[in-house]
GROMACS .gro file of C-alpha atoms in nm:
model
  318
    1MET     CA    1   0.000   0.000   0.000
    2THR     CA    2   0.135   0.341  -0.090
    3ALA     CA    3   0.136   0.617   0.169
    4GLN     CA    4  -0.062   0.924   0.066
    5THR     CA    5   0.094   1.213   0.252
    6THR     CA    6   0.285   1.531   0.180
    7GLU     CA    7   0.517   1.470   0.476
    8PRO     CA    8   0.825   1.247   0.459
    9CYS     CA    9   0.710   0.885   0.470
   10GLU     CA   10   1.016   0.751   0.644
   11PRO     CA   11   0.951   0.581   0.980
   12ILE     CA   12   1.082   0.772   1.280
   13GLY     CA   13   1.235   0.624   1.594
   14THR     CA   14   1.541   0.593   1.811
   15GLY     CA   15   1.801   0.407   1.608
   16LEU     CA   16   2.165   0.511   1.606
   17ILE     CA   17   2.254   0.461   1.240
   18GLY     CA   18   1.902   0.469   1.106
   19ALA     CA   19   1.598   0.570   1.298
   20GLY     CA   20   1.351   0.308   1.398
   21LEU     CA   21   0.979   0.308   1.364
   22ILE     CA   22   0.715   0.448   1.592
   23GLY     CA   23   0.483   0.159   1.544
   24ALA     CA   24   0.377  -0.091   1.284
   25GLY     CA   25   0.130  -0.347   1.394
   26LEU     CA   26  -0.028  -0.676   1.310
   27ILE     CA   27  -0.315  -0.691   1.069
   28GLY     CA   28  -0.644  -0.661   1.249
   29ALA     CA   29  -0.488  -0.481   1.546
   30GLN     CA   30  -0.664  -0.174   1.677
   31PRO     CA   31  -0.491   0.155   1.589
   32ALA     CA   32  -0.327   0.331   1.881
   33GLY     CA   33  -0.515   0.628   2.020
   34ALA     CA   34  -0.471   0.883   2.290
   35GLY     CA   35  -0.588   0.635   2.551
   36PRO     CA   36  -0.917   0.592   2.734
   37PRO     CA   37  -1.090   0.882   2.906
   38GLY     CA   38  -0.905   0.968   3.225
   39ALA     CA   39  -0.565   0.861   3.088
   40ALA     CA   40  -0.271   1.061   3.220
   41GLU     CA   41  -0.203   1.383   3.031
   42PRO     CA   42   0.142   1.424   2.872
   43GLU     CA   43   0.389   1.601   3.099
   44LEU     CA   44   0.667   1.801   2.940
   45PHE     CA   45   1.034   1.771   3.037
   46GLY     CA   46   1.255   2.031   3.199
   47PRO     CA   47   1.545   2.092   3.439
   48GLY     CA   48   1.561   1.833   3.714
   49ASP     CA   49   1.447   1.547   3.492
   50LEU     CA   50   1.687   1.261   3.432
   51PHE     CA   51   1.627   1.254   3.057
   52TRP     CA   52   1.684   1.632   3.048
   53SER     CA   53   2.029   1.570   3.198
   54LEU     CA   54   2.133   1.267   2.992
   55ASN     CA   55   1.931   1.225   2.674
   56GLY     CA   56   2.101   1.516   2.494
   57HIS     CA   57   2.455   1.380   2.531
   58TYR     CA   58   2.620   1.293   2.202
   59LEU     CA   59   2.753   0.988   2.383
   60TYR     CA   60   2.400   0.879   2.475
   61ALA     CA   61   2.345   0.798   2.107
   62ALA     CA   62   2.587   0.506   2.144
   63THR     CA   63   2.327   0.301   2.333
   64LEU     CA   64   2.042   0.375   2.093
   65GLY     CA   65   2.173   0.122   1.842
   66SER     CA   66   2.063  -0.171   2.058
   67ALA     CA   67   1.725  -0.006   2.115
   68PHE     CA   68   1.678   0.010   1.738
   69ILE     CA   69   1.777  -0.356   1.701
   70LEU     CA   70   1.518  -0.451   1.962
   71GLN     CA   71   1.261  -0.247   1.772
   72VAL     CA   72   1.322  -0.401   1.431
   73MET     CA   73   1.324  -0.751   1.579
   74HIS     CA   74   0.951  -0.701   1.613
   75PRO     CA   75   0.813  -0.853   1.291
   76ALA     CA   76   0.585  -0.559   1.221
   77ILE     CA   77   0.846  -0.291   1.285
   78GLY     CA   78   1.113  -0.482   1.096
   79ALA     CA   79   0.885  -0.517   0.794
   80VAL     CA   80   0.781  -0.153   0.782
   81VAL     CA   81   1.134  -0.024   0.839
   82ASP     CA   82   1.258  -0.255   0.563
   83ARG     CA   83   0.988  -0.117   0.331
   84TRP     CA   84   1.008   0.254   0.411
   85SER     CA   85   1.334   0.350   0.584
   86VAL     CA   86   1.643   0.479   0.401
   87TYR     CA   87   1.888   0.365   0.672
   88ARG     CA   88   2.089   0.172   0.411
   89THR     CA   89   2.117   0.451   0.154
   90ASP     CA   90   2.132   0.757   0.381
   91PRO     CA   91   2.237   0.643   0.730
   92TRP     CA   92   2.380   0.977   0.844
   93GLY     CA   93   2.088   1.183   0.723
   94ARG     CA   94   1.854   0.925   0.869
   95ALA     CA   95   2.024   0.952   1.207
   96ALA     CA   96   2.017   1.332   1.201
   97ARG     CA   97   1.643   1.337   1.131
   98SER     CA   98   1.584   1.079   1.401
   99PHE     CA   99   1.777   1.272   1.663
  100ALA     CA  100   1.595   1.594   1.572
  101SER     CA  101   1.268   1.415   1.645
  102THR     CA  102   1.365   1.229   1.961
  103GLN     CA  103   1.544   1.532   2.107
  104THR     CA  104   1.227   1.734   2.054
  105TRP     CA  105   1.034   1.492   2.278
  106VAL     CA  106   1.256   1.590   2.572
  107TYR     CA  107   1.381   1.940   2.493
  108GLY     CA  108   1.106   2.083   2.274
  109GLY     CA  109   0.867   2.212   2.540
  110PRO     CA  110   0.515   2.238   2.391
  111THR     CA  111   0.666   2.146   2.052
  112ALA     CA  112   0.710   1.794   2.191
  113LEU     CA  113   0.333   1.744   2.176
  114GLU     CA  114   0.323   1.875   1.820
  115GLU     CA  115   0.601   1.634   1.726
  116GLY     CA  116   0.406   1.344   1.874
  117GLN     CA  117   0.105   1.444   1.665
  118ARG     CA  118   0.322   1.481   1.354
  119LEU     CA  119   0.456   1.131   1.399
  120ARG     CA  120   0.105   0.991   1.419
  121ARG     CA  121   0.012   1.169   1.096
  122LEU     CA  122   0.328   1.043   0.929
  123HIS     CA  123   0.260   0.681   1.025
  124LYS     CA  124  -0.112   0.684   0.955
  125THR     CA  125  -0.078   0.536   0.606
  126LEU     CA  126   0.245   0.338   0.642
  127ASN     CA  127   0.149  -0.021   0.572
  128THR     CA  128   0.321  -0.322   0.424
  129VAL     CA  129   0.301  -0.700   0.381
  130ASP     CA  130   0.603  -0.908   0.479
  131ASP     CA  131   0.751  -1.212   0.304
  132GLN     CA  132   0.523  -1.443   0.500
  133GLY     CA  133   0.213  -1.262   0.382
  134ARG     CA  134   0.149  -1.090   0.715
  135GLY     CA  135   0.003  -0.742   0.685
  136HIS     CA  136   0.131  -0.465   0.910
  137HIS     CA  137  -0.017  -0.126   0.993
  138ALA     CA  138   0.192   0.155   1.136
  139LEU     CA  139  -0.043   0.266   1.411
  140ALA     CA  140  -0.116  -0.061   1.589
  141ALA     CA  141  -0.082  -0.041   1.965
  142GLU     CA  142   0.171  -0.314   2.049
  143PRO     CA  143   0.469  -0.198   1.841
  144TRP     CA  144   0.374   0.168   1.880
  145ALA     CA  145   0.429   0.116   2.252
  146TRP     CA  146   0.736  -0.107   2.212
  147VAL     CA  147   0.947   0.162   2.045
  148PRO     CA  148   0.938   0.429   2.319
  149LEU     CA  149   0.940   0.166   2.594
  150THR     CA  150   1.284   0.051   2.473
  151ALA     CA  151   1.406   0.394   2.588
  152PHE     CA  152   1.423   0.267   2.947
  153HIS     CA  153   1.654  -0.014   2.843
  154ALA     CA  154   1.871   0.241   2.656
  155LEU     CA  155   1.885   0.470   2.959
  156LEU     CA  156   2.000   0.192   3.192
  157SER     CA  157   2.254   0.067   2.936
  158TYR     CA  158   2.400   0.417   2.909
  159ALA     CA  159   2.424   0.445   3.286
  160ARG     CA  160   2.579   0.099   3.321
  161TYR     CA  161   2.858   0.147   3.069
  162PHE     CA  162   2.918   0.520   3.030
  163LEU     CA  163   2.833   0.710   3.348
  164PRO     CA  164   3.105   0.753   3.612
  165ARG     CA  165   2.860   0.641   3.882
  166PRO     CA  166   2.567   0.400   3.855
  167LEU     CA  167   2.213   0.527   3.891
  168THR     CA  168   2.061   0.493   4.234
  169ALA     CA  169   1.738   0.298   4.281
  170ALA     CA  170   1.554   0.630   4.312
  171GLN     CA  171   1.705   0.753   3.985
  172GLU     CA  172   1.610   0.431   3.808
  173GLU     CA  173   1.253   0.475   3.928
  174GLN     CA  174   1.260   0.836   3.809
  175GLY     CA  175   1.392   0.718   3.471
  176TYR     CA  176   1.108   0.472   3.436
  177ARG     CA  177   0.846   0.732   3.522
  178GLU     CA  178   1.002   0.962   3.262
  179THR     CA  179   0.995   0.682   3.003
  180LEU     CA  180   0.620   0.662   3.056
  181ARG     CA  181   0.602   1.038   3.001
  182ILE     CA  182   0.767   0.992   2.660
  183CYS     CA  183   0.509   0.726   2.578
  184ARG     CA  184   0.228   0.966   2.665
  185ILE     CA  185   0.380   1.243   2.452
  186LEU     CA  186   0.360   0.992   2.166
  187GLN     CA  187   0.000   0.904   2.260
  188VAL     CA  188   0.069   0.540   2.346
  189PRO     CA  189  -0.255   0.398   2.491
  190GLU     CA  190  -0.243   0.387   2.870
  191ARG     CA  191  -0.341   0.019   2.868
  192MET     CA  192  -0.009  -0.060   2.695
  193LEU     CA  193   0.207   0.095   2.970
  194PRO     CA  194   0.341  -0.132   3.247
  195PRO     CA  195   0.261   0.053   3.570
  196THR     CA  196   0.574  -0.049   3.763
  197GLN     CA  197   0.933  -0.146   3.693
  198ASP     CA  198   0.860  -0.507   3.789
  199ALA     CA  199   0.573  -0.511   3.541
  200TYR     CA  200   0.799  -0.351   3.282
  201TRP     CA  201   1.069  -0.620   3.308
  202ALA     CA  202   0.808  -0.897   3.290
  203TYR     CA  203   0.671  -0.727   2.976
  204PHE     CA  204   1.022  -0.672   2.836
  205ASP     CA  205   1.120  -1.039   2.880
  206ASP     CA  206   0.790  -1.154   2.729
  207MET     CA  207   0.840  -0.932   2.426
  208ILE     CA  208   1.186  -1.078   2.361
  209ASP     CA  209   1.083  -1.438   2.426
  210ASN     CA  210   0.744  -1.445   2.254
  211HIS     CA  211   0.707  -1.150   2.015
  212LEU     CA  212   1.049  -1.059   1.871
  213GLU     CA  213   1.208  -1.256   1.589
  214ASN     CA  214   1.545  -1.325   1.433
  215HIS     CA  215   1.451  -1.064   1.174
  216ARG     CA  216   1.657  -0.990   0.865
  217THR     CA  217   1.616  -0.617   0.918
  218ALA     CA  218   1.803  -0.645   1.249
  219HIS     CA  219   2.094  -0.812   1.070
  220ASN     CA  220   2.084  -0.551   0.793
  221VAL     CA  221   2.099  -0.272   1.050
  222LEU     CA  222   2.395  -0.435   1.224
  223ALA     CA  223   2.576  -0.471   0.892
  224THR     CA  224   2.514  -0.106   0.806
  225ALA     CA  225   2.635   0.002   1.149
  226ALA     CA  226   2.955  -0.199   1.111
  227LYS     CA  227   3.034  -0.035   0.775
  228SER     CA  228   3.006   0.319   0.913
  229PRO     CA  229   2.994   0.478   0.563
  230PRO     CA  230   3.126   0.834   0.517
  231PRO     CA  231   2.879   1.121   0.550
  232ALA     CA  232   2.736   1.229   0.215
  233GLY     CA  233   2.873   1.585   0.239
  234LEU     CA  234   3.227   1.489   0.339
  235PRO     CA  235   3.484   1.660   0.109
  236ALA     CA  236   3.663   1.428  -0.133
  237PRO     CA  237   4.008   1.454   0.035
  238LEU     CA  238   3.856   1.355   0.368
  239ARG     CA  239   3.654   1.074   0.210
  240ARG     CA  240   3.983   0.913   0.106
  241LEU     CA  241   4.094   0.921   0.470
  242TRP     CA  242   3.765   0.788   0.598
  243GLY     CA  243   3.848   0.420   0.546
  244PRO     CA  244   4.052   0.348   0.863
  245ALA     CA  245   3.847   0.584   1.079
  246GLY     CA  246   3.522   0.444   0.943
  247ARG     CA  247   3.629   0.086   1.005
  248ALA     CA  248   3.734   0.166   1.362
  249GLY     CA  249   3.411   0.353   1.424
  250GLY     CA  250   3.208   0.071   1.274
  251GLU     CA  251   3.379  -0.188   1.494
  252LEU     CA  252   3.315   0.024   1.803
  253ASN     CA  253   2.956   0.084   1.697
  254ARG     CA  254   2.897  -0.289   1.660
  255LEU     CA  255   3.069  -0.363   1.993
  256VAL     CA  256   2.842  -0.119   2.178
  257THR     CA  257   2.528  -0.221   1.990
  258VAL     CA  258   2.572  -0.595   2.040
  259GLY     CA  259   2.705  -0.554   2.392
  260THR     CA  260   2.409  -0.352   2.515
  261LEU     CA  261   2.153  -0.594   2.375
  262PRO     CA  262   1.986  -0.817   2.635
  263PRO     CA  263   2.148  -1.165   2.629
  264ALA     CA  264   1.818  -1.326   2.524
  265ALA     CA  265   1.795  -1.095   2.222
  266ARG     CA  266   2.158  -1.168   2.126
  267ASP     CA  267   2.085  -1.538   2.147
  268LYS     CA  268   1.775  -1.505   1.931
  269LEU     CA  269   1.981  -1.325   1.666
  270GLY     CA  270   2.261  -1.583   1.688
  271LEU     CA  271   2.518  -1.323   1.797
  272THR     CA  272   2.820  -1.423   2.002
  273TRP     CA  273   2.939  -1.227   2.305
  274THR     CA  274   3.248  -1.328   2.501
  275ARG     CA  275   3.399  -1.220   2.830
  276THR     CA  276   3.671  -1.045   2.629
  277ASP     CA  277   3.404  -0.851   2.440
  278GLU     CA  278   3.244  -0.747   2.769
  279LEU     CA  279   3.575  -0.629   2.911
  280GLU     CA  280   3.647  -0.430   2.594
  281LEU     CA  281   3.308  -0.264   2.611
  282ARG     CA  282   3.347  -0.175   2.977
  283ALA     CA  283   3.694  -0.031   2.914
  284ALA     CA  284   3.577   0.171   2.614
  285GLY     CA  285   3.274   0.293   2.806
  286ALA     CA  286   3.480   0.400   3.105
  287VAL     CA  287   3.719   0.602   2.889
  288ALA     CA  288   3.442   0.758   2.682
  289GLY     CA  289   3.243   0.837   2.996
  290ARG     CA  290   3.533   1.017   3.163
  291LEU     CA  291   3.606   1.216   2.848
  292ASN     CA  292   3.240   1.306   2.810
  293ALA     CA  293   3.216   1.429   3.171
  294ALA     CA  294   3.516   1.657   3.114
  295LEU     CA  295   3.375   1.824   2.802
  296PRO     CA  296   3.213   2.169   2.820
  297GLU     CA  297   2.836   2.168   2.786
  298ARG     CA  298   2.845   2.293   2.426
  299LEU     CA  299   3.048   1.991   2.317
  300ARG     CA  300   2.875   1.738   2.541
  301TYR     CA  301   2.518   1.808   2.427
  302MET     CA  302   2.354   1.796   2.086
  303PRO     CA  303   2.240   2.139   1.959
  304ILE     CA  304   1.869   2.107   2.042
  305ALA     CA  305   1.952   1.997   2.396
  306TYR     CA  306   2.225   2.258   2.445
  307HIS     CA  307   2.008   2.550   2.339
  308ALA     CA  308   1.709   2.427   2.540
  309ARG     CA  309   1.922   2.398   2.852
  310ARG     CA  310   2.063   2.749   2.801
  311ALA     CA  311   1.716   2.891   2.748
  312ALA     CA  312   1.586   2.721   3.062
  313ARG     CA  313   1.864   2.875   3.270
  314ALA     CA  314   1.805   3.218   3.120
  315ASN     CA  315   1.430   3.200   3.179
  316PRO     CA  316   1.374   2.987   3.491
  317VAL     CA  317   1.017   2.897   3.577
  318ARG     CA  318   0.913   3.089   3.888
   0.00000   0.00000   0.00000
Protein backbone atom coordinates (compact mmCIF):
# COMPACT_ATOMS: atom_id res chain seq x y z
CA MET A 1 0.00 0.00 0.00
CA THR A 2 1.35 3.41 -0.90
CA ALA A 3 1.36 6.17 1.69
CA GLN A 4 -0.62 9.24 0.66
CA THR A 5 0.94 12.13 2.52
CA THR A 6 2.85 15.31 1.80
CA GLU A 7 5.17 14.70 4.76
CA PRO A 8 8.25 12.47 4.59
CA CYS A 9 7.10 8.85 4.70
CA GLU A 10 10.16 7.51 6.44
CA PRO A 11 9.51 5.81 9.80
CA ILE A 12 10.82 7.72 12.80
CA GLY A 13 12.35 6.24 15.94
CA THR A 14 15.41 5.93 18.11
CA GLY A 15 18.01 4.07 16.08
CA LEU A 16 21.65 5.11 16.06
CA ILE A 17 22.54 4.61 12.40
CA GLY A 18 19.02 4.69 11.06
CA ALA A 19 15.98 5.70 12.98
CA GLY A 20 13.51 3.08 13.98
CA LEU A 21 9.79 3.08 13.64
CA ILE A 22 7.15 4.48 15.92
CA GLY A 23 4.83 1.59 15.44
CA ALA A 24 3.77 -0.91 12.84
CA GLY A 25 1.30 -3.47 13.94
CA LEU A 26 -0.28 -6.76 13.10
CA ILE A 27 -3.15 -6.91 10.69
CA GLY A 28 -6.44 -6.61 12.49
CA ALA A 29 -4.88 -4.81 15.46
CA GLN A 30 -6.64 -1.74 16.77
CA PRO A 31 -4.91 1.55 15.89
CA ALA A 32 -3.27 3.31 18.81
CA GLY A 33 -5.15 6.28 20.20
CA ALA A 34 -4.71 8.83 22.90
CA GLY A 35 -5.88 6.35 25.51
CA PRO A 36 -9.17 5.92 27.34
CA PRO A 37 -10.90 8.82 29.06
CA GLY A 38 -9.05 9.68 32.25
CA ALA A 39 -5.65 8.61 30.88
CA ALA A 40 -2.71 10.61 32.20
CA GLU A 41 -2.03 13.83 30.31
CA PRO A 42 1.42 14.24 28.72
CA GLU A 43 3.89 16.01 30.99
CA LEU A 44 6.67 18.01 29.40
CA PHE A 45 10.34 17.71 30.37
CA GLY A 46 12.55 20.31 31.99
CA PRO A 47 15.45 20.92 34.39
CA GLY A 48 15.61 18.33 37.14
CA ASP A 49 14.47 15.47 34.92
CA LEU A 50 16.87 12.61 34.32
CA PHE A 51 16.27 12.54 30.57
CA TRP A 52 16.84 16.32 30.48
CA SER A 53 20.29 15.70 31.98
CA LEU A 54 21.33 12.67 29.92
CA ASN A 55 19.31 12.25 26.74
CA GLY A 56 21.01 15.16 24.94
CA HIS A 57 24.55 13.80 25.31
CA TYR A 58 26.20 12.93 22.02
CA LEU A 59 27.53 9.88 23.83
CA TYR A 60 24.00 8.79 24.75
CA ALA A 61 23.45 7.98 21.07
CA ALA A 62 25.87 5.06 21.44
CA THR A 63 23.27 3.01 23.33
CA LEU A 64 20.42 3.75 20.93
CA GLY A 65 21.73 1.22 18.42
CA SER A 66 20.63 -1.71 20.58
CA ALA A 67 17.25 -0.06 21.15
CA PHE A 68 16.78 0.10 17.38
CA ILE A 69 17.77 -3.56 17.01
CA LEU A 70 15.18 -4.51 19.62
CA GLN A 71 12.61 -2.47 17.72
CA VAL A 72 13.22 -4.01 14.31
CA MET A 73 13.24 -7.51 15.79
CA HIS A 74 9.51 -7.01 16.13
CA PRO A 75 8.13 -8.53 12.91
CA ALA A 76 5.85 -5.59 12.21
CA ILE A 77 8.46 -2.91 12.85
CA GLY A 78 11.13 -4.82 10.96
CA ALA A 79 8.85 -5.17 7.94
CA VAL A 80 7.81 -1.53 7.82
CA VAL A 81 11.34 -0.24 8.39
CA ASP A 82 12.58 -2.55 5.63
CA ARG A 83 9.88 -1.17 3.31
CA TRP A 84 10.08 2.54 4.11
CA SER A 85 13.34 3.50 5.84
CA VAL A 86 16.43 4.79 4.01
CA TYR A 87 18.88 3.65 6.72
CA ARG A 88 20.89 1.72 4.11
CA THR A 89 21.17 4.51 1.54
CA ASP A 90 21.32 7.57 3.81
CA PRO A 91 22.37 6.43 7.30
CA TRP A 92 23.80 9.77 8.44
CA GLY A 93 20.88 11.83 7.23
CA ARG A 94 18.54 9.25 8.69
CA ALA A 95 20.24 9.52 12.07
CA ALA A 96 20.17 13.32 12.01
CA ARG A 97 16.43 13.37 11.31
CA SER A 98 15.84 10.79 14.01
CA PHE A 99 17.77 12.72 16.63
CA ALA A 100 15.95 15.94 15.72
CA SER A 101 12.68 14.15 16.45
CA THR A 102 13.65 12.29 19.61
CA GLN A 103 15.44 15.32 21.07
CA THR A 104 12.27 17.34 20.54
CA TRP A 105 10.34 14.92 22.78
CA VAL A 106 12.56 15.90 25.72
CA TYR A 107 13.81 19.40 24.93
CA GLY A 108 11.06 20.83 22.74
CA GLY A 109 8.67 22.12 25.40
CA PRO A 110 5.15 22.38 23.91
CA THR A 111 6.66 21.46 20.52
CA ALA A 112 7.10 17.94 21.91
CA LEU A 113 3.33 17.44 21.76
CA GLU A 114 3.23 18.75 18.20
CA GLU A 115 6.01 16.34 17.26
CA GLY A 116 4.06 13.44 18.74
CA GLN A 117 1.05 14.44 16.65
CA ARG A 118 3.22 14.81 13.54
CA LEU A 119 4.56 11.31 13.99
CA ARG A 120 1.05 9.91 14.19
CA ARG A 121 0.12 11.69 10.96
CA LEU A 122 3.28 10.43 9.29
CA HIS A 123 2.60 6.81 10.25
CA LYS A 124 -1.12 6.84 9.55
CA THR A 125 -0.78 5.36 6.06
CA LEU A 126 2.45 3.38 6.42
CA ASN A 127 1.49 -0.21 5.72
CA THR A 128 3.21 -3.22 4.24
CA VAL A 129 3.01 -7.00 3.81
CA ASP A 130 6.03 -9.08 4.79
CA ASP A 131 7.51 -12.12 3.04
CA GLN A 132 5.23 -14.43 5.00
CA GLY A 133 2.13 -12.62 3.82
CA ARG A 134 1.49 -10.90 7.15
CA GLY A 135 0.03 -7.42 6.85
CA HIS A 136 1.31 -4.65 9.10
CA HIS A 137 -0.17 -1.26 9.93
CA ALA A 138 1.92 1.55 11.36
CA LEU A 139 -0.43 2.66 14.11
CA ALA A 140 -1.16 -0.61 15.89
CA ALA A 141 -0.82 -0.41 19.65
CA GLU A 142 1.71 -3.14 20.49
CA PRO A 143 4.69 -1.98 18.41
CA TRP A 144 3.74 1.68 18.80
CA ALA A 145 4.29 1.16 22.52
CA TRP A 146 7.36 -1.07 22.12
CA VAL A 147 9.47 1.62 20.45
CA PRO A 148 9.38 4.29 23.19
CA LEU A 149 9.40 1.66 25.94
CA THR A 150 12.84 0.51 24.73
CA ALA A 151 14.06 3.94 25.88
CA PHE A 152 14.23 2.67 29.47
CA HIS A 153 16.54 -0.14 28.43
CA ALA A 154 18.71 2.41 26.56
CA LEU A 155 18.85 4.70 29.59
CA LEU A 156 20.00 1.92 31.92
CA SER A 157 22.54 0.67 29.36
CA TYR A 158 24.00 4.17 29.09
CA ALA A 159 24.24 4.45 32.86
CA ARG A 160 25.79 0.99 33.21
CA TYR A 161 28.58 1.47 30.69
CA PHE A 162 29.18 5.20 30.30
CA LEU A 163 28.33 7.10 33.48
CA PRO A 164 31.05 7.53 36.12
CA ARG A 165 28.60 6.41 38.82
CA PRO A 166 25.67 4.00 38.55
CA LEU A 167 22.13 5.27 38.91
CA THR A 168 20.61 4.93 42.34
CA ALA A 169 17.38 2.98 42.81
CA ALA A 170 15.54 6.30 43.12
CA GLN A 171 17.05 7.53 39.85
CA GLU A 172 16.10 4.31 38.08
CA GLU A 173 12.53 4.75 39.28
CA GLN A 174 12.60 8.36 38.09
CA GLY A 175 13.92 7.18 34.71
CA TYR A 176 11.08 4.72 34.36
CA ARG A 177 8.46 7.32 35.22
CA GLU A 178 10.02 9.62 32.62
CA THR A 179 9.95 6.82 30.03
CA LEU A 180 6.20 6.62 30.56
CA ARG A 181 6.02 10.38 30.01
CA ILE A 182 7.67 9.92 26.60
CA CYS A 183 5.09 7.26 25.78
CA ARG A 184 2.28 9.66 26.65
CA ILE A 185 3.80 12.43 24.52
CA LEU A 186 3.60 9.92 21.66
CA GLN A 187 0.00 9.04 22.60
CA VAL A 188 0.69 5.40 23.46
CA PRO A 189 -2.55 3.98 24.91
CA GLU A 190 -2.43 3.87 28.70
CA ARG A 191 -3.41 0.19 28.68
CA MET A 192 -0.09 -0.60 26.95
CA LEU A 193 2.07 0.95 29.70
CA PRO A 194 3.41 -1.32 32.47
CA PRO A 195 2.61 0.53 35.70
CA THR A 196 5.74 -0.49 37.63
CA GLN A 197 9.33 -1.46 36.93
CA ASP A 198 8.60 -5.07 37.89
CA ALA A 199 5.73 -5.11 35.41
CA TYR A 200 7.99 -3.51 32.82
CA TRP A 201 10.69 -6.20 33.08
CA ALA A 202 8.08 -8.97 32.90
CA TYR A 203 6.71 -7.27 29.76
CA PHE A 204 10.22 -6.72 28.36
CA ASP A 205 11.20 -10.39 28.80
CA ASP A 206 7.90 -11.54 27.29
CA MET A 207 8.40 -9.32 24.26
CA ILE A 208 11.86 -10.78 23.61
CA ASP A 209 10.83 -14.38 24.26
CA ASN A 210 7.44 -14.45 22.54
CA HIS A 211 7.07 -11.50 20.15
CA LEU A 212 10.49 -10.59 18.71
CA GLU A 213 12.08 -12.56 15.89
CA ASN A 214 15.45 -13.25 14.33
CA HIS A 215 14.51 -10.64 11.74
CA ARG A 216 16.57 -9.90 8.65
CA THR A 217 16.16 -6.17 9.18
CA ALA A 218 18.03 -6.45 12.49
CA HIS A 219 20.94 -8.12 10.70
CA ASN A 220 20.84 -5.51 7.93
CA VAL A 221 20.99 -2.72 10.50
CA LEU A 222 23.95 -4.35 12.24
CA ALA A 223 25.76 -4.71 8.92
CA THR A 224 25.14 -1.06 8.06
CA ALA A 225 26.35 0.02 11.49
CA ALA A 226 29.55 -1.99 11.11
CA LYS A 227 30.34 -0.35 7.75
CA SER A 228 30.06 3.19 9.13
CA PRO A 229 29.94 4.78 5.63
CA PRO A 230 31.26 8.34 5.17
CA PRO A 231 28.79 11.21 5.50
CA ALA A 232 27.36 12.29 2.15
CA GLY A 233 28.73 15.85 2.39
CA LEU A 234 32.27 14.89 3.39
CA PRO A 235 34.84 16.60 1.09
CA ALA A 236 36.63 14.28 -1.33
CA PRO A 237 40.08 14.54 0.35
CA LEU A 238 38.56 13.55 3.68
CA ARG A 239 36.54 10.74 2.10
CA ARG A 240 39.83 9.13 1.06
CA LEU A 241 40.94 9.21 4.70
CA TRP A 242 37.65 7.88 5.98
CA GLY A 243 38.48 4.20 5.46
CA PRO A 244 40.52 3.48 8.63
CA ALA A 245 38.47 5.84 10.79
CA GLY A 246 35.22 4.44 9.43
CA ARG A 247 36.29 0.86 10.05
CA ALA A 248 37.34 1.66 13.62
CA GLY A 249 34.11 3.53 14.24
CA GLY A 250 32.08 0.71 12.74
CA GLU A 251 33.79 -1.88 14.94
CA LEU A 252 33.15 0.24 18.03
CA ASN A 253 29.56 0.84 16.97
CA ARG A 254 28.97 -2.89 16.60
CA LEU A 255 30.69 -3.63 19.93
CA VAL A 256 28.42 -1.19 21.78
CA THR A 257 25.28 -2.21 19.90
CA VAL A 258 25.72 -5.95 20.40
CA GLY A 259 27.05 -5.54 23.92
CA THR A 260 24.09 -3.52 25.15
CA LEU A 261 21.53 -5.94 23.75
CA PRO A 262 19.86 -8.17 26.35
CA PRO A 263 21.48 -11.65 26.29
CA ALA A 264 18.18 -13.26 25.24
CA ALA A 265 17.95 -10.95 22.22
CA ARG A 266 21.58 -11.68 21.26
CA ASP A 267 20.85 -15.38 21.47
CA LYS A 268 17.75 -15.05 19.31
CA LEU A 269 19.81 -13.25 16.66
CA GLY A 270 22.61 -15.83 16.88
CA LEU A 271 25.18 -13.23 17.97
CA THR A 272 28.20 -14.23 20.02
CA TRP A 273 29.39 -12.27 23.05
CA THR A 274 32.48 -13.28 25.01
CA ARG A 275 33.99 -12.20 28.30
CA THR A 276 36.71 -10.45 26.29
CA ASP A 277 34.04 -8.51 24.40
CA GLU A 278 32.44 -7.47 27.69
CA LEU A 279 35.75 -6.29 29.11
CA GLU A 280 36.47 -4.30 25.94
CA LEU A 281 33.08 -2.64 26.11
CA ARG A 282 33.47 -1.75 29.77
CA ALA A 283 36.94 -0.31 29.14
CA ALA A 284 35.77 1.71 26.14
CA GLY A 285 32.74 2.93 28.06
CA ALA A 286 34.80 4.00 31.05
CA VAL A 287 37.19 6.02 28.89
CA ALA A 288 34.42 7.58 26.82
CA GLY A 289 32.43 8.37 29.96
CA ARG A 290 35.33 10.17 31.63
CA LEU A 291 36.06 12.16 28.48
CA ASN A 292 32.40 13.06 28.10
CA ALA A 293 32.16 14.29 31.71
CA ALA A 294 35.16 16.57 31.14
CA LEU A 295 33.75 18.24 28.02
CA PRO A 296 32.13 21.69 28.20
CA GLU A 297 28.36 21.68 27.86
CA ARG A 298 28.45 22.93 24.26
CA LEU A 299 30.48 19.91 23.17
CA ARG A 300 28.75 17.38 25.41
CA TYR A 301 25.18 18.08 24.27
CA MET A 302 23.54 17.96 20.86
CA PRO A 303 22.40 21.39 19.59
CA ILE A 304 18.69 21.07 20.42
CA ALA A 305 19.52 19.97 23.96
CA TYR A 306 22.25 22.58 24.45
CA HIS A 307 20.08 25.50 23.39
CA ALA A 308 17.09 24.27 25.40
CA ARG A 309 19.22 23.98 28.52
CA ARG A 310 20.63 27.49 28.01
CA ALA A 311 17.16 28.91 27.48
CA ALA A 312 15.86 27.21 30.62
CA ARG A 313 18.64 28.75 32.70
CA ALA A 314 18.05 32.18 31.20
CA ASN A 315 14.30 32.00 31.79
CA PRO A 316 13.74 29.87 34.91
CA VAL A 317 10.17 28.97 35.77
CA ARG A 318 9.13 30.89 38.88
